[in-house]
CSV table of C-alpha atoms in Angstrom, one decimal:
chain,number,residue,atom,x,y,z
A,96,UNK,CA,-69.9,-17.2,8.7
A,97,UNK,CA,-67.0,-17.7,11.2
A,98,UNK,CA,-63.5,-16.2,10.6
A,99,UNK,CA,-61.1,-19.0,11.4
A,100,UNK,CA,-58.4,-16.5,12.3
A,101,UNK,CA,-60.3,-14.7,15.0
A,102,UNK,CA,-63.3,-16.8,15.8
A,103,UNK,CA,-65.6,-13.8,15.0
A,104,UNK,CA,-68.8,-14.1,13.2
A,105,UNK,CA,-68.4,-12.4,9.8
A,106,UNK,CA,-70.1,-11.8,6.5
A,107,UNK,CA,-69.4,-9.7,3.5
A,108,UNK,CA,-70.8,-6.2,3.1
A,109,UNK,CA,-70.4,-6.4,-0.7
A,110,UNK,CA,-74.1,-6.7,-1.0
A,111,UNK,CA,-74.8,-3.5,1.0
A,112,UNK,CA,-76.5,-1.2,-1.5
A,113,UNK,CA,-75.2,1.9,0.3
A,114,UNK,CA,-71.5,0.9,0.3
A,115,UNK,CA,-70.5,3.2,-2.6
A,116,UNK,CA,-72.2,6.2,-0.9
A,117,UNK,CA,-70.5,5.2,2.3
A,118,UNK,CA,-67.2,5.4,0.3
A,119,UNK,CA,-68.1,9.0,-0.5
A,120,UNK,CA,-68.4,9.8,3.2
A,121,UNK,CA,-65.2,8.0,4.0
A,122,UNK,CA,-63.4,9.8,1.2
A,123,UNK,CA,-64.8,13.2,2.3
A,124,UNK,CA,-63.5,12.7,5.8
A,125,UNK,CA,-60.1,11.5,4.6
A,126,UNK,CA,-59.7,14.5,2.3
A,127,UNK,CA,-60.5,16.9,5.1
A,128,UNK,CA,-57.7,15.3,7.3
A,129,UNK,CA,-55.1,15.2,4.5
A,130,UNK,CA,-55.6,18.7,3.1
A,131,UNK,CA,-55.7,20.2,6.5
A,132,UNK,CA,-52.0,19.4,6.8
A,133,UNK,CA,-51.2,21.9,4.0
A,134,UNK,CA,-54.3,24.2,3.7
A,135,UNK,CA,-53.0,26.3,6.6
A,136,UNK,CA,-49.5,26.7,5.0
A,137,UNK,CA,-50.6,29.3,2.5
A,138,UNK,CA,-52.7,31.1,5.1
A,139,UNK,CA,-49.9,31.2,7.6
A,140,UNK,CA,-48.4,34.6,6.7
A,141,UNK,CA,-51.8,36.2,7.0
A,142,UNK,CA,-52.5,34.5,10.3
A,143,UNK,CA,-49.1,35.5,11.6
A,144,UNK,CA,-49.8,39.2,10.9
A,145,UNK,CA,-53.4,39.0,12.3
A,146,UNK,CA,-52.4,37.4,15.6
A,147,UNK,CA,-49.0,39.0,16.1
A,148,UNK,CA,-47.0,35.7,16.0
A,149,UNK,CA,-43.2,35.8,16.1
A,150,UNK,CA,-41.2,34.2,13.4
A,151,UNK,CA,-39.9,31.7,16.0
A,152,UNK,CA,-43.4,30.7,17.1
A,153,UNK,CA,-45.3,30.5,13.8
A,154,UNK,CA,-44.1,27.0,13.1
A,155,UNK,CA,-46.3,25.7,15.9
A,156,UNK,CA,-49.4,26.3,13.7
A,157,UNK,CA,-48.0,23.4,11.7
A,158,UNK,CA,-46.1,21.5,14.3
A,159,UNK,CA,-48.9,21.3,16.8
A,160,UNK,CA,-51.1,19.5,14.3
A,161,UNK,CA,-48.4,17.1,13.1
A,162,UNK,CA,-47.3,16.3,16.6
A,163,UNK,CA,-50.7,15.4,17.9
A,164,UNK,CA,-51.7,13.6,14.6
A,165,UNK,CA,-48.5,11.5,14.2
A,166,UNK,CA,-48.1,10.8,17.9
A,167,UNK,CA,-51.6,9.6,18.7
A,168,UNK,CA,-52.4,7.6,15.5
A,169,UNK,CA,-51.6,4.2,17.1
A,170,UNK,CA,-53.9,5.0,20.0
A,171,UNK,CA,-56.6,6.2,17.6
A,172,UNK,CA,-56.4,3.0,15.6
A,173,UNK,CA,-56.7,0.8,18.7
A,174,UNK,CA,-59.6,2.9,20.0
A,175,UNK,CA,-61.4,2.2,16.7
A,176,UNK,CA,-60.9,-1.5,17.2
A,177,UNK,CA,-62.2,-1.5,20.8
A,178,UNK,CA,-65.0,1.1,20.6
A,179,UNK,CA,-66.1,0.5,17.0
A,180,UNK,CA,-64.9,2.0,13.8
A,181,UNK,CA,-68.1,3.9,12.9
A,182,UNK,CA,-68.5,5.3,16.4
A,183,UNK,CA,-64.9,6.4,16.5
A,184,UNK,CA,-65.3,7.9,13.0
A,185,UNK,CA,-68.2,10.0,14.0
A,186,UNK,CA,-66.5,11.2,17.3
A,187,UNK,CA,-63.4,12.1,15.2
A,188,UNK,CA,-65.5,14.1,12.8
A,189,UNK,CA,-67.4,16.0,15.5
A,190,UNK,CA,-64.2,16.8,17.4
A,191,UNK,CA,-62.3,17.9,14.3
A,192,UNK,CA,-65.1,20.3,13.3
A,193,UNK,CA,-65.3,21.8,16.8
A,194,UNK,CA,-61.5,22.2,16.9
A,195,UNK,CA,-61.6,23.9,13.5
A,196,UNK,CA,-64.3,26.3,14.6
A,197,UNK,CA,-62.2,27.1,17.7
A,198,UNK,CA,-59.1,27.8,15.6
A,199,UNK,CA,-61.0,29.9,13.1
A,200,UNK,CA,-62.2,32.1,16.0
A,201,UNK,CA,-58.7,32.4,17.6
A,202,UNK,CA,-58.0,35.7,19.2
A,203,UNK,CA,-54.4,34.9,20.0
A,204,UNK,CA,-51.6,32.6,18.9
A,205,UNK,CA,-51.9,30.3,21.9
A,206,UNK,CA,-55.6,29.7,21.1
A,207,UNK,CA,-54.7,28.8,17.5
A,208,UNK,CA,-51.9,26.5,18.6
A,209,UNK,CA,-54.3,24.7,21.0
A,210,UNK,CA,-56.9,24.3,18.3
A,211,UNK,CA,-54.4,22.9,15.8
A,212,UNK,CA,-53.3,20.3,18.4
A,213,UNK,CA,-56.9,19.4,19.0
A,214,UNK,CA,-57.4,19.0,15.3
A,215,UNK,CA,-54.4,16.6,15.2
A,216,UNK,CA,-55.8,14.6,18.1
A,217,UNK,CA,-59.2,14.1,16.5
A,218,UNK,CA,-57.6,13.4,13.1
A,219,UNK,CA,-55.7,10.6,14.8
A,220,UNK,CA,-59.1,9.1,15.6
A,221,UNK,CA,-60.6,9.9,12.2
A,222,UNK,CA,-57.9,8.7,9.8
A,223,UNK,CA,-57.4,5.1,10.9
A,224,UNK,CA,-61.2,4.5,11.5
A,225,UNK,CA,-61.8,5.8,7.9
A,226,UNK,CA,-59.3,3.4,6.4
A,227,UNK,CA,-60.4,0.4,8.5
A,228,UNK,CA,-64.0,1.1,7.5
A,229,UNK,CA,-62.9,0.9,3.9
A,230,UNK,CA,-60.9,-2.2,4.6
A,231,UNK,CA,-63.8,-4.1,6.2
A,232,UNK,CA,-66.5,-2.8,3.8
A,233,UNK,CA,-64.8,-3.7,0.4
A,234,UNK,CA,-63.5,-7.2,0.4
A,235,UNK,CA,-64.2,-8.3,-3.2
A,236,UNK,CA,-60.9,-7.8,-5.1
A,237,UNK,CA,-62.4,-5.8,-8.0
A,238,UNK,CA,-64.5,-3.5,-5.8
A,239,UNK,CA,-61.6,-3.2,-3.4
A,240,UNK,CA,-59.4,-2.0,-6.2
A,241,UNK,CA,-61.9,0.8,-7.2
A,242,UNK,CA,-62.5,1.8,-3.6
A,243,UNK,CA,-58.8,2.0,-2.7
A,244,UNK,CA,-58.1,3.7,-6.0
A,245,UNK,CA,-60.3,6.6,-4.9
A,246,UNK,CA,-58.8,6.5,-1.4
A,247,UNK,CA,-55.2,6.5,-2.7
A,248,UNK,CA,-56.0,9.4,-5.0
A,249,UNK,CA,-57.2,11.5,-2.1
A,250,UNK,CA,-54.3,10.5,0.1
A,251,UNK,CA,-51.8,11.4,-2.6
A,252,UNK,CA,-53.4,14.6,-3.9
A,253,UNK,CA,-55.0,15.9,-0.6
A,254,UNK,CA,-51.9,18.0,0.1
A,255,UNK,CA,-51.9,19.6,-3.3
A,256,UNK,CA,-55.7,20.2,-3.0
A,257,UNK,CA,-54.9,21.9,0.3
A,258,UNK,CA,-52.7,24.4,-1.5
A,259,UNK,CA,-55.4,25.2,-4.1
A,260,UNK,CA,-58.2,25.6,-1.5
A,261,UNK,CA,-55.9,27.5,0.9
A,262,UNK,CA,-54.9,29.9,-1.8
A,263,UNK,CA,-58.5,30.6,-2.9
A,264,UNK,CA,-59.8,31.0,0.7
A,265,UNK,CA,-56.9,33.2,1.7
A,266,UNK,CA,-57.1,35.5,-1.3
A,267,UNK,CA,-60.8,35.9,-1.6
A,268,UNK,CA,-62.0,35.5,2.0
A,269,UNK,CA,-59.4,35.4,4.8
A,270,UNK,CA,-57.1,33.0,6.6
A,271,UNK,CA,-59.8,32.0,9.2
A,272,UNK,CA,-61.8,30.3,6.4
A,273,UNK,CA,-59.0,27.8,6.0
A,274,UNK,CA,-60.2,26.4,9.3
A,275,UNK,CA,-63.9,27.2,9.2
A,276,UNK,CA,-64.3,25.3,5.9
A,277,UNK,CA,-63.9,22.0,7.8
A,278,UNK,CA,-67.2,22.6,9.7
A,279,UNK,CA,-69.7,22.2,6.8
A,280,UNK,CA,-67.6,19.3,5.4
A,281,UNK,CA,-67.7,17.5,8.8
A,282,UNK,CA,-71.4,18.1,9.2
A,283,UNK,CA,-72.2,16.5,5.8
A,284,UNK,CA,-69.8,13.6,6.6
A,285,UNK,CA,-71.4,13.0,10.1
A,286,UNK,CA,-74.9,12.9,8.6
A,287,UNK,CA,-73.7,10.6,5.8
A,288,UNK,CA,-71.9,8.3,8.3
A,289,UNK,CA,-75.0,7.9,10.6
A,290,UNK,CA,-77.2,7.0,7.6
A,291,UNK,CA,-74.9,5.1,5.3
A,292,UNK,CA,-72.0,3.4,7.2
A,293,UNK,CA,-72.4,0.0,8.8
A,294,UNK,CA,-70.0,-1.7,11.3
A,295,UNK,CA,-69.8,-4.1,14.2
A,296,UNK,CA,-70.0,-2.4,17.6
A,297,UNK,CA,-66.4,-3.1,18.5
A,298,UNK,CA,-65.0,-5.4,21.2
A,299,UNK,CA,-66.5,-4.3,24.5
A,300,UNK,CA,-64.5,-6.7,26.6
A,301,UNK,CA,-61.1,-5.6,25.2
A,302,UNK,CA,-58.7,-3.5,27.2
A,303,UNK,CA,-56.5,-0.7,26.2
A,304,UNK,CA,-52.8,-1.3,26.6
A,305,UNK,CA,-52.0,1.8,28.7
A,306,UNK,CA,-48.2,1.2,29.0
A,307,UNK,CA,-48.1,0.6,25.2
A,308,UNK,CA,-50.0,3.9,24.7
A,309,UNK,CA,-47.5,5.8,26.9
A,310,UNK,CA,-44.4,4.2,25.3
A,311,UNK,CA,-45.6,4.1,21.7
A,312,UNK,CA,-47.3,7.5,21.5
A,313,UNK,CA,-44.5,9.1,23.6
A,314,UNK,CA,-41.8,7.8,21.3
A,315,UNK,CA,-43.6,8.9,18.2
A,316,UNK,CA,-44.3,12.4,19.6
A,317,UNK,CA,-40.6,12.7,20.5
A,318,UNK,CA,-39.3,11.6,17.1
A,319,UNK,CA,-41.8,13.8,15.2
A,320,UNK,CA,-41.0,16.8,17.4
A,321,UNK,CA,-37.3,16.1,16.9
A,322,UNK,CA,-37.6,16.3,13.1
A,323,UNK,CA,-39.8,19.5,13.5
A,324,UNK,CA,-37.1,21.2,15.6
A,325,UNK,CA,-34.2,19.9,13.4
A,326,UNK,CA,-35.3,22.4,10.7
A,327,UNK,CA,-35.0,25.7,12.7
A,328,UNK,CA,-32.3,24.5,15.2
A,329,UNK,CA,-30.1,22.2,13.2
A,330,UNK,CA,-29.4,18.5,13.5
A,331,UNK,CA,-26.7,18.8,16.1
A,332,UNK,CA,-28.7,21.0,18.5
A,333,UNK,CA,-28.8,19.4,22.0
A,334,UNK,CA,-32.6,19.5,22.2
A,335,UNK,CA,-32.9,17.8,18.8
A,336,UNK,CA,-30.4,15.1,19.7
A,337,UNK,CA,-32.2,14.6,23.1
A,338,UNK,CA,-35.6,14.3,21.4
A,339,UNK,CA,-34.3,11.6,19.0
A,340,UNK,CA,-32.6,9.7,21.8
A,341,UNK,CA,-35.7,9.7,24.0
A,342,UNK,CA,-37.9,8.8,21.1
A,343,UNK,CA,-35.7,5.8,20.1
A,344,UNK,CA,-35.5,4.6,23.7
A,345,UNK,CA,-39.2,4.8,24.1
A,346,UNK,CA,-39.9,3.0,20.8
A,347,UNK,CA,-37.4,0.3,21.7
A,348,UNK,CA,-39.2,-0.2,25.1
A,349,UNK,CA,-42.5,-0.1,23.2
A,350,UNK,CA,-41.5,-3.0,21.0
A,351,UNK,CA,-40.2,-5.0,24.0
A,352,UNK,CA,-43.4,-4.4,25.9
A,353,UNK,CA,-45.6,-5.5,22.9
A,354,UNK,CA,-44.0,-9.0,23.1
A,355,UNK,CA,-45.2,-9.3,26.7
A,356,UNK,CA,-48.4,-7.2,26.9
A,357,UNK,CA,-51.6,-9.3,27.4
A,358,UNK,CA,-53.5,-7.1,24.8
A,359,UNK,CA,-50.8,-5.3,22.9
A,360,UNK,CA,-51.5,-1.8,21.4
A,361,UNK,CA,-49.8,-2.9,18.2
A,362,UNK,CA,-49.7,-6.7,17.8
A,363,UNK,CA,-46.3,-7.4,16.3
A,364,UNK,CA,-47.6,-9.9,13.8
A,365,UNK,CA,-49.0,-6.9,12.0
A,366,UNK,CA,-45.6,-5.5,11.2
A,367,UNK,CA,-43.8,-8.8,11.0
A,368,UNK,CA,-45.7,-9.6,7.8
A,369,UNK,CA,-43.3,-9.1,4.9
A,370,UNK,CA,-45.8,-7.5,2.6
A,371,UNK,CA,-47.1,-5.1,5.2
A,372,UNK,CA,-43.6,-4.1,6.4
A,373,UNK,CA,-42.7,-3.4,2.8
A,374,UNK,CA,-45.7,-1.3,2.3
A,375,UNK,CA,-45.1,0.7,5.5
A,376,UNK,CA,-41.5,1.4,4.5
A,377,UNK,CA,-42.4,2.2,0.9
A,378,UNK,CA,-45.0,4.7,2.1
A,379,UNK,CA,-42.6,6.4,4.5
A,380,UNK,CA,-39.9,6.8,1.8
A,381,UNK,CA,-42.3,7.9,-0.9
A,382,UNK,CA,-43.8,10.6,1.4
A,383,UNK,CA,-40.3,11.9,2.3
A,384,UNK,CA,-39.8,12.8,-1.4
A,385,UNK,CA,-43.4,14.0,-1.9
A,386,UNK,CA,-43.4,16.4,1.0
A,387,UNK,CA,-40.1,17.8,-0.2
A,388,UNK,CA,-41.6,18.6,-3.6
A,389,UNK,CA,-44.6,20.4,-2.1
A,390,UNK,CA,-42.4,22.5,0.2
A,391,UNK,CA,-40.0,23.6,-2.5
A,392,UNK,CA,-42.4,24.1,-5.3
A,393,UNK,CA,-44.7,26.3,-3.1
A,394,UNK,CA,-41.8,28.6,-2.3
A,395,UNK,CA,-40.3,28.4,-5.8
A,396,UNK,CA,-43.6,29.5,-7.5
A,397,UNK,CA,-44.4,32.3,-5.0
A,398,UNK,CA,-40.9,33.6,-4.1
A,399,UNK,CA,-38.9,33.0,-7.3
A,400,UNK,CA,-41.6,33.2,-10.0
A,401,UNK,CA,-43.8,35.7,-8.2
A,402,UNK,CA,-47.1,33.7,-8.3
A,403,UNK,CA,-50.0,34.7,-6.2
A,404,UNK,CA,-51.4,32.2,-3.6
A,405,UNK,CA,-54.3,31.3,-5.9
A,406,UNK,CA,-52.0,30.9,-9.0
A,407,UNK,CA,-49.7,28.8,-6.9
A,408,UNK,CA,-52.5,26.5,-5.8
A,409,UNK,CA,-53.8,26.2,-9.4
A,410,UNK,CA,-50.3,25.3,-10.6
A,411,UNK,CA,-50.6,22.1,-8.5
A,412,UNK,CA,-53.8,21.2,-10.2
A,413,UNK,CA,-52.2,19.0,-13.0
A,414,UNK,CA,-50.3,17.1,-10.2
A,415,UNK,CA,-53.7,16.4,-8.5
A,416,UNK,CA,-55.3,15.3,-11.7
A,417,UNK,CA,-52.4,13.0,-12.6
A,418,UNK,CA,-52.6,11.4,-9.1
A,419,UNK,CA,-56.3,10.7,-9.6
A,420,UNK,CA,-55.8,9.3,-13.0
A,421,UNK,CA,-52.8,7.1,-11.9
A,422,UNK,CA,-54.8,5.8,-8.9
A,423,UNK,CA,-58.3,5.3,-10.2
A,424,UNK,CA,-57.8,4.7,-13.9
A,425,UNK,CA,-54.5,2.7,-13.9
A,426,UNK,CA,-53.8,1.2,-10.5
A,427,UNK,CA,-57.4,0.3,-9.7
A,428,UNK,CA,-57.9,-1.4,-13.0
A,429,UNK,CA,-54.6,-3.3,-13.0
A,430,UNK,CA,-54.3,-4.4,-9.4
A,431,UNK,CA,-56.8,-7.2,-9.6
A,432,UNK,CA,-54.7,-8.8,-12.3
A,433,UNK,CA,-51.1,-7.9,-11.5
A,434,UNK,CA,-48.9,-8.1,-8.4
A,435,UNK,CA,-48.8,-4.9,-6.2
A,436,UNK,CA,-45.1,-4.4,-6.7
A,437,UNK,CA,-45.6,-4.3,-10.5
A,438,UNK,CA,-47.4,-1.0,-9.9
A,439,UNK,CA,-45.4,0.3,-7.0
A,440,UNK,CA,-41.9,-0.1,-8.6
A,441,UNK,CA,-42.8,1.6,-11.9
A,442,UNK,CA,-44.7,4.2,-9.9
A,443,UNK,CA,-41.7,5.2,-7.9
A,444,UNK,CA,-39.4,5.2,-11.0
A,445,UNK,CA,-41.9,7.5,-12.7
A,446,UNK,CA,-42.1,9.8,-9.7
A,447,UNK,CA,-38.3,9.9,-9.5
A,448,UNK,CA,-38.2,10.8,-13.2
A,449,UNK,CA,-40.4,13.8,-12.5
A,450,UNK,CA,-38.1,14.8,-9.7
A,451,UNK,CA,-35.1,14.6,-12.0
A,452,UNK,CA,-36.8,16.9,-14.5
A,453,UNK,CA,-37.2,19.5,-11.7
A,454,UNK,CA,-33.5,19.4,-11.0
A,455,UNK,CA,-33.1,21.6,-14.1
A,456,UNK,CA,-35.1,24.5,-12.6
A,457,UNK,CA,-33.6,27.9,-12.9
A,458,UNK,CA,-34.7,31.4,-11.7
A,459,UNK,CA,-36.7,31.9,-14.9
A,460,UNK,CA,-38.0,28.4,-15.8
A,461,UNK,CA,-41.1,28.2,-17.9
A,462,UNK,CA,-44.0,26.5,-16.1
A,463,UNK,CA,-45.7,25.0,-19.2
A,464,UNK,CA,-42.5,23.5,-20.7
A,465,UNK,CA,-40.3,22.7,-17.6
A,466,UNK,CA,-42.5,22.5,-14.5
A,467,UNK,CA,-45.7,21.0,-15.8
A,468,UNK,CA,-44.3,17.8,-17.3
A,469,UNK,CA,-42.5,17.1,-14.1
A,470,UNK,CA,-45.6,17.5,-12.0
A,471,UNK,CA,-47.6,15.2,-14.3
A,472,UNK,CA,-44.9,12.5,-14.1
A,473,UNK,CA,-44.8,12.9,-10.3
A,474,UNK,CA,-48.6,12.6,-10.0
A,475,UNK,CA,-48.9,9.5,-12.2
A,476,UNK,CA,-46.1,7.9,-10.2
A,477,UNK,CA,-47.7,8.6,-6.8
A,478,UNK,CA,-51.1,7.5,-8.0
A,479,UNK,CA,-49.6,4.2,-9.2
A,480,UNK,CA,-47.9,3.7,-5.9
A,481,UNK,CA,-50.3,4.8,-3.1
A,482,UNK,CA,-53.3,2.8,-4.2
A,483,UNK,CA,-51.6,-0.6,-4.0
A,484,UNK,CA,-49.8,0.3,-0.8
A,485,UNK,CA,-53.0,1.1,1.0
A,486,UNK,CA,-54.8,-2.0,-0.4
A,487,UNK,CA,-51.9,-4.4,0.2
A,488,UNK,CA,-51.1,-3.1,3.7
A,489,UNK,CA,-54.6,-3.7,4.9
A,490,UNK,CA,-55.5,-6.9,3.0
A,491,UNK,CA,-56.2,-10.0,5.0
A,492,UNK,CA,-56.1,-8.2,8.4
A,493,UNK,CA,-58.3,-9.7,11.1
A,494,UNK,CA,-61.2,-7.3,11.9
A,495,UNK,CA,-60.0,-6.8,15.4
A,496,UNK,CA,-56.7,-5.4,14.1
A,497,UNK,CA,-58.1,-3.4,11.2
A,498,UNK,CA,-57.9,-0.1,13.1
A,499,UNK,CA,-54.4,-0.4,14.4
A,500,UNK,CA,-53.1,-1.6,11.0
A,501,UNK,CA,-54.7,1.4,9.3
A,502,UNK,CA,-53.1,3.6,12.0
A,503,UNK,CA,-49.7,2.1,11.2
A,504,UNK,CA,-50.1,3.1,7.5
A,505,UNK,CA,-51.0,6.6,8.5
A,506,UNK,CA,-48.1,6.7,10.9
A,507,UNK,CA,-45.7,5.9,8.1
A,508,UNK,CA,-47.1,8.8,6.2
A,509,UNK,CA,-46.8,11.2,9.1
A,510,UNK,CA,-43.3,10.2,10.1
A,511,UNK,CA,-42.2,10.3,6.5
A,512,UNK,CA,-43.7,13.7,6.0
A,513,UNK,CA,-41.8,15.0,9.1
A,514,UNK,CA,-38.5,13.5,8.0
A,515,UNK,CA,-39.0,14.8,4.5
A,516,UNK,CA,-39.8,18.4,5.6
A,517,UNK,CA,-36.8,18.6,8.0
A,518,UNK,CA,-34.2,16.6,6.1
A,519,UNK,CA,-34.8,18.1,2.6
A,520,UNK,CA,-35.2,21.6,3.9
A,521,UNK,CA,-31.9,21.4,5.8
A,522,UNK,CA,-30.2,20.1,2.6
A,523,UNK,CA,-31.7,22.9,0.5
A,524,UNK,CA,-30.8,25.6,3.0
A,525,UNK,CA,-27.2,24.4,3.5
A,526,UNK,CA,-26.6,24.0,-0.3
A,527,UNK,CA,-28.2,27.4,-1.1
A,528,UNK,CA,-26.0,29.2,1.5
A,529,UNK,CA,-22.8,27.5,0.2
A,530,UNK,CA,-23.7,28.5,-3.4
A,531,UNK,CA,-24.3,32.2,-2.4
A,532,UNK,CA,-21.0,32.3,-0.4
A,533,UNK,CA,-19.1,30.9,-3.4
A,534,UNK,CA,-20.6,33.1,-6.1
A,535,UNK,CA,-21.3,36.5,-4.3
A,536,UNK,CA,-18.4,38.6,-5.5
A,537,UNK,CA,-20.2,41.6,-7.0
A,538,UNK,CA,-22.6,43.3,-4.5
A,539,UNK,CA,-24.5,44.7,-7.5
A,540,UNK,CA,-25.6,41.2,-8.4
A,541,UNK,CA,-26.6,40.2,-4.8
A,542,UNK,CA,-30.3,39.8,-5.5
A,543,UNK,CA,-29.7,37.6,-8.6
A,544,UNK,CA,-27.1,35.5,-6.8
A,545,UNK,CA,-29.4,35.0,-3.8
A,546,UNK,CA,-32.3,33.9,-6.0
A,547,UNK,CA,-29.9,31.5,-7.9
A,548,UNK,CA,-28.6,30.2,-4.6
A,549,UNK,CA,-32.2,29.5,-3.3
A,550,UNK,CA,-33.0,27.6,-6.5
A,551,UNK,CA,-29.7,25.7,-6.4
A,552,UNK,CA,-30.5,24.6,-2.9
A,553,UNK,CA,-33.9,23.3,-4.1
A,554,UNK,CA,-32.4,21.4,-7.0
A,555,UNK,CA,-29.8,19.7,-4.7
A,556,UNK,CA,-32.6,18.7,-2.3
A,557,UNK,CA,-34.7,17.4,-5.2
A,558,UNK,CA,-31.8,15.2,-6.3
A,559,UNK,CA,-31.9,13.6,-2.8
A,560,UNK,CA,-35.7,13.3,-3.0
A,561,UNK,CA,-35.4,11.5,-6.4
A,562,UNK,CA,-32.9,9.1,-4.8
A,563,UNK,CA,-35.2,8.4,-1.9
A,564,UNK,CA,-38.1,7.7,-4.3
A,565,UNK,CA,-35.9,5.2,-6.2
A,566,UNK,CA,-35.0,3.6,-2.8
A,567,UNK,CA,-38.8,3.3,-2.1
A,568,UNK,CA,-39.1,1.5,-5.5
A,569,UNK,CA,-36.3,-0.9,-4.5
A,570,UNK,CA,-37.9,-1.7,-1.2
A,571,UNK,CA,-41.2,-2.4,-2.8
A,572,UNK,CA,-39.6,-4.6,-5.4
A,573,UNK,CA,-37.7,-6.7,-2.8
A,574,UNK,CA,-40.2,-6.8,0.1
A,575,UNK,CA,-43.7,-6.8,-1.4
A,576,UNK,CA,-44.2,-10.2,-2.8
A,577,UNK,CA,-48.0,-10.4,-2.6
A,578,UNK,CA,-49.9,-12.0,-5.5
A,579,UNK,CA,-52.6,-10.2,-7.5
A,580,UNK,CA,-55.6,-9.8,-5.2
A,581,UNK,CA,-57.9,-11.6,-7.6
A,582,UNK,CA,-55.9,-14.8,-7.0
A,583,UNK,CA,-56.4,-14.6,-3.3
A,584,UNK,CA,-59.4,-15.5,-1.2
A,585,UNK,CA,-61.3,-12.3,-0.2
A,586,UNK,CA,-60.9,-11.5,3.5
A,587,UNK,CA,-64.2,-11.7,5.3
A,588,UNK,CA,-65.8,-8.6,6.8
A,589,UNK,CA,-67.6,-8.3,10.1
A,590,UNK,CA,-71.4,-8.7,10.4
A,591,UNK,CA,-73.1,-5.4,10.9
A,592,UNK,CA,-74.6,-6.4,14.2
A,593,UNK,CA,-75.9,-2.9,14.8
A,594,UNK,CA,-75.6,0.5,13.4
A,595,UNK,CA,-73.1,1.3,16.2
């Protein structure tokens, strides 16, 4: 069957008997990429002691990964469209596993930083190819809802799962296993991909937009790096301001070039679509608030309440369960019959409500009565939101643009996470310091006042996060006007011309 939009010969893969097992492979790879953004956080203190890292340099264990991942996503998405999604997926898995083994065997901080950068680079190949494989495999609205429900659950809960796994591995083995654990997962995923996944071989005659790569990836790296440095240096630091300025100039030049490039890296019709633009923006805003929650709750549970790494990870388990329920049991069941924004808007309101509950935290809050309800509300809200965002943003995309569209969704996540970490941490630190200065009158009460000041800073930042979540709901309500998927004609999927 011919796709009138692209002229490509297409057919549906919905009769492929292996498609649900293929989903397991895709989900496994996506989980590995998402949890790796946080699994190392809990192991970082141990790695710092083992490798003799300074306090100033330790952030590069995180920053090296996010810089490479966020900066190279557009390139990874376009490579998947040109080379073939399955082939790119397998290359990404193999490279990610090799980089993880390299990092686990690190004998110095430089070796670990390099391994984390390589992980990010291969993740930039892996994440968009995984989402685009999902997009082109599941085109029937009902099956698409179930598939994206599982994918959305992993995307939303992967960070929390990273805290759980990181805590267990760090406490009962050692920090190196937070990297080594990726190797067996990747081996299983590679074997599954070779046997189970089907895809067209890509567009052999297509060319890569090299100026677009340099401008777009350079701009994203500069912006993400700017947000990473804003945390330790401050927002008015000359380096931070220079990074933002260079990033904005490069991204402006990138947009200008995309209107003139013969084969653009990011065809602008992808982002001009109102529904897709609304999904990208909703995702970025939602992740700002979500990353703030993970950051503050990890420190609150360990530093203020004195939880161990394992207990901290397990404390996030209800959040993970709520995301899975919201995504697979609510959103996936309702999306074929209701408009996407009818899930996104209530989802963001629910998540913001959970945030507001957390603004009442004190130095001795009870987890079962004060923290747990907030985490459940947050999880349900994110589950309701992420699944329709992924599904709507990638719906109706021409096969040749599936990879770069998927990369744009992932870029929204990465940039949102960078902004959330830097912005909300700055608010928390500033507010906490002001509270301590205003209340520290009796030196005998210093420890208590400092703890109260830290928690006060968290609650102020969480107020901001709740507001950003509500803004995400407003954006979804105004911009995402797509109809229920069941009322739309399913997008055709490419013929599996070869196992590629």
